[in-house]
GROMACS .gro file of C-alpha atoms in nm:
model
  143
    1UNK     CA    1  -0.581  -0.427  -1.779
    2UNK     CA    2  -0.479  -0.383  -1.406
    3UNK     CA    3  -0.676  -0.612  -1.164
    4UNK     CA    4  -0.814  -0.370  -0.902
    5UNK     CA    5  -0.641  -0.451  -0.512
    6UNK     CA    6  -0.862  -0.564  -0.221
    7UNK     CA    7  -0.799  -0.553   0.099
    8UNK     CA    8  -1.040  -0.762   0.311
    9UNK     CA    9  -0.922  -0.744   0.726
   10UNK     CA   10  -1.094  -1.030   0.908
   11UNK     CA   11  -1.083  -1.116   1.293
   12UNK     CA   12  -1.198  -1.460   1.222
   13UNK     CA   13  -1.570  -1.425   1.357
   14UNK     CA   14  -1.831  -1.556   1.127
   15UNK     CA   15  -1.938  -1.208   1.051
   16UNK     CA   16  -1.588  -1.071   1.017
   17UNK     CA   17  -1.595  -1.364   0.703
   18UNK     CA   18  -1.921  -1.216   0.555
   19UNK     CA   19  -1.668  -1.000   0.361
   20UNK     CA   20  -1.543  -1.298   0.172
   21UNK     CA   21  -1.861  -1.380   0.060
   22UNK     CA   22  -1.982  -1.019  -0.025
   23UNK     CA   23  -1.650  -0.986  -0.247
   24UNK     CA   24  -1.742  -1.342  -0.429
   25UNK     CA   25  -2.074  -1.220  -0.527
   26UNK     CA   26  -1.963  -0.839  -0.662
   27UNK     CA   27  -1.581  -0.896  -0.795
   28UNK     CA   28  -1.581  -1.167  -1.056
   29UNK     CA   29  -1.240  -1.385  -1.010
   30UNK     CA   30  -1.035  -1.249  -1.274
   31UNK     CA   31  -1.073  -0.874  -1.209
   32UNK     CA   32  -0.929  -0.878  -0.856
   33UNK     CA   33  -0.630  -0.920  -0.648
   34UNK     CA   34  -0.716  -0.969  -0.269
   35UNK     CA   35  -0.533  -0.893   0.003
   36UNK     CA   36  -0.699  -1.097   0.312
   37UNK     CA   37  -0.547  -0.950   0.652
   38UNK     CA   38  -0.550  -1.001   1.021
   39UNK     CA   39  -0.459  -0.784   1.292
   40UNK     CA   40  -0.382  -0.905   1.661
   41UNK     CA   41  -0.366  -0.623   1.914
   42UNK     CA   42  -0.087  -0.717   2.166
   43UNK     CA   43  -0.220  -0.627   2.548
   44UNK     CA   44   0.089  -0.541   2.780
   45UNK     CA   45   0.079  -0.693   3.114
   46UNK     CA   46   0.229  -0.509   3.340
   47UNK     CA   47   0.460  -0.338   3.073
   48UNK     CA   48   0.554  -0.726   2.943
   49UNK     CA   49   0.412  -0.865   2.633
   50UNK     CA   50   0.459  -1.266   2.717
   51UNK     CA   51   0.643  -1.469   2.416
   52UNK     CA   52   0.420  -1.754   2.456
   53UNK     CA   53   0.108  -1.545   2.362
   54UNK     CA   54   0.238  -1.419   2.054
   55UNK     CA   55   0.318  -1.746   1.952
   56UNK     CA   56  -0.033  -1.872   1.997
   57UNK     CA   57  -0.223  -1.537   1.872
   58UNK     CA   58   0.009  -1.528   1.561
   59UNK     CA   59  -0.072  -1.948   1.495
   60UNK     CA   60  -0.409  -1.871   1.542
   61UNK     CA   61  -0.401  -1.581   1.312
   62UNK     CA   62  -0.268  -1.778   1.057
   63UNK     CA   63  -0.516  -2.046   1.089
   64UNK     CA   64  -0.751  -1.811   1.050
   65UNK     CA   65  -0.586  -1.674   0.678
   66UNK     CA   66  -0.552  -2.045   0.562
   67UNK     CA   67  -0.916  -2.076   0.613
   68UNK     CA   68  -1.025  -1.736   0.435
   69UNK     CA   69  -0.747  -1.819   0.158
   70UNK     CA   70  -0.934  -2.166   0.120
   71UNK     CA   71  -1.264  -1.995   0.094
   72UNK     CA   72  -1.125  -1.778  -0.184
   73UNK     CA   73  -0.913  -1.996  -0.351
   74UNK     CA   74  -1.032  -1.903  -0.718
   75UNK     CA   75  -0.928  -1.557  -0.670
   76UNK     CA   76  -0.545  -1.423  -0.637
   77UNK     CA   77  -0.500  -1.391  -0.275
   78UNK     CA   78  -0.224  -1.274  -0.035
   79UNK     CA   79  -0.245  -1.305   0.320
   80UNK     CA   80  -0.045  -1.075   0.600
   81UNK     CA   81  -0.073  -1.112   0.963
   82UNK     CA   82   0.065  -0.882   1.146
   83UNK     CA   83   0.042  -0.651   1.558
   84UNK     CA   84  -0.059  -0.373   1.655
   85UNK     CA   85  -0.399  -0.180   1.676
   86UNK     CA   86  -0.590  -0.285   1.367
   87UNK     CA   87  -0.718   0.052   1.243
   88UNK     CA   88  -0.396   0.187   1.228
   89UNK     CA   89  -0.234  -0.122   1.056
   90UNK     CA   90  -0.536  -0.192   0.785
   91UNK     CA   91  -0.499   0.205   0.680
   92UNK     CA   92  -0.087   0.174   0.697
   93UNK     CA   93  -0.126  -0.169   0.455
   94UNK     CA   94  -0.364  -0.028   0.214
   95UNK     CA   95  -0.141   0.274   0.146
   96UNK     CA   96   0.169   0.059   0.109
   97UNK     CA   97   0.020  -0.157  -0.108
   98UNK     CA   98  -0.169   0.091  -0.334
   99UNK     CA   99  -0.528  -0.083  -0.237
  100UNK     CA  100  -0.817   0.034  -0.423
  101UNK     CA  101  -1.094  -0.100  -0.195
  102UNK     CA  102  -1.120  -0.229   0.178
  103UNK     CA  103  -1.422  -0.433   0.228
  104UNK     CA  104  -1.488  -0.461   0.599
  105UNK     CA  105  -1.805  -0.596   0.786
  106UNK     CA  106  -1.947  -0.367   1.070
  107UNK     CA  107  -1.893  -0.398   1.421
  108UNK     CA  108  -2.087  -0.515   1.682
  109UNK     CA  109  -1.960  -0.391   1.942
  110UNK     CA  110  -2.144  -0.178   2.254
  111UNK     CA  111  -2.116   0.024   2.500
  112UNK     CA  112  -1.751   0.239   2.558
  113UNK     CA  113  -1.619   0.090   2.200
  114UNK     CA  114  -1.933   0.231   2.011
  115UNK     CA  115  -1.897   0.539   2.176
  116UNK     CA  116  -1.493   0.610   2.119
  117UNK     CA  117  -1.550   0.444   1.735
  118UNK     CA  118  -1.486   0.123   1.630
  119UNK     CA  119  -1.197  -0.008   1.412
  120UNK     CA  120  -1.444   0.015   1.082
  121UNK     CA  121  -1.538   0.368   1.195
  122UNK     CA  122  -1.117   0.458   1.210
  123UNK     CA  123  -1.066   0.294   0.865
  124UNK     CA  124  -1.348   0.505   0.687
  125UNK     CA  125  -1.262   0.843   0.839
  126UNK     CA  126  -0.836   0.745   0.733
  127UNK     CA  127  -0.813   0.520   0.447
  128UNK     CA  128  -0.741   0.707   0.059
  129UNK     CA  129  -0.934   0.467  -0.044
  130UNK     CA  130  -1.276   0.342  -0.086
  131UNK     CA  131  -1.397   0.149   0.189
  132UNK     CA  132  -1.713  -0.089   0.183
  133UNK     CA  133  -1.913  -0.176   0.476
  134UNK     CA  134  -2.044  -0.558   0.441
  135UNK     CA  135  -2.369  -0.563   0.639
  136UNK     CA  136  -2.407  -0.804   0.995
  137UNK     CA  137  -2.671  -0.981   0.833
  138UNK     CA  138  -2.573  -1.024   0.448
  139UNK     CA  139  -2.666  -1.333   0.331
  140UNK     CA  140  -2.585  -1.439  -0.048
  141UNK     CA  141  -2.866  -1.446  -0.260
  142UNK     CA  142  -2.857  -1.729  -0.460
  143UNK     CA  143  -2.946  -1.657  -0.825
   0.00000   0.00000   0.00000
């Protein structure tokens, strides 16, 4: 039987990581093959992106893999960092790699990045895939 692919894009907040847990509760171990990704959006300052940042943002975003891979280490997990805008690059990895579901958690964002859609929003409306929304407040329920 083929394990169904995951895709689970964290930012490293604590909510971002709610995904993690959401997948633990619903995917038993051995029917899964995750895919946990970050995204670091490169700001250009005054048309120069500065070698010292990516060096630190993509450290960082590896730091932050290690510690979801840790937190899922029963399960068969990949991790990718990668640049660019993260809507663009979750929907462009979960093609590539034939994903079956993205799990994402919700944004909390206000103001001008509500109203112009956040990254979850741009995943939804794109991906070929189904795409779960992990509530902000999702807490495990311990049975």
């Amino acid at each position: 039987m083929n394990k169904r692919k995951v895709l689970i894009p964290i930012d490293g907040t604590e909510r971002s990581m709610h995904s993690l847990d959401f997948v633990k509760e619903i995917f038993p171990e051995d029917t899964i093959e995750i895919t946990i990704m970050n995204v670091k959006e490169l700001v250009l300052i005054n048309e120069m992106i500065v070698a010292d940042e990516i060096k630190l943002a993509q450290e960082l975003g590896e730091e932050i893999l290690e510690a979801a891979k840790e937190k899922m280490k029963d399960y068969k997990v990949e991790t990718y960092f990668t640049f660019g805008y993260p809507g663009d690059e979750i929907v462009k990895k979960a093609n590539e790699e034939n994903i079956g579901v993205i799990v994402m958690t919700r944004s909390t964002k206000r103001g001008l990045n509500r109203i112009i859609g956040s990254v979850t929003t741009n995943v939804v409306k794109r991906a070929k895939c189904i795409v779960m929304i992990v509530p902000n407040d999702f807490t495990i329920s311990i049975k």
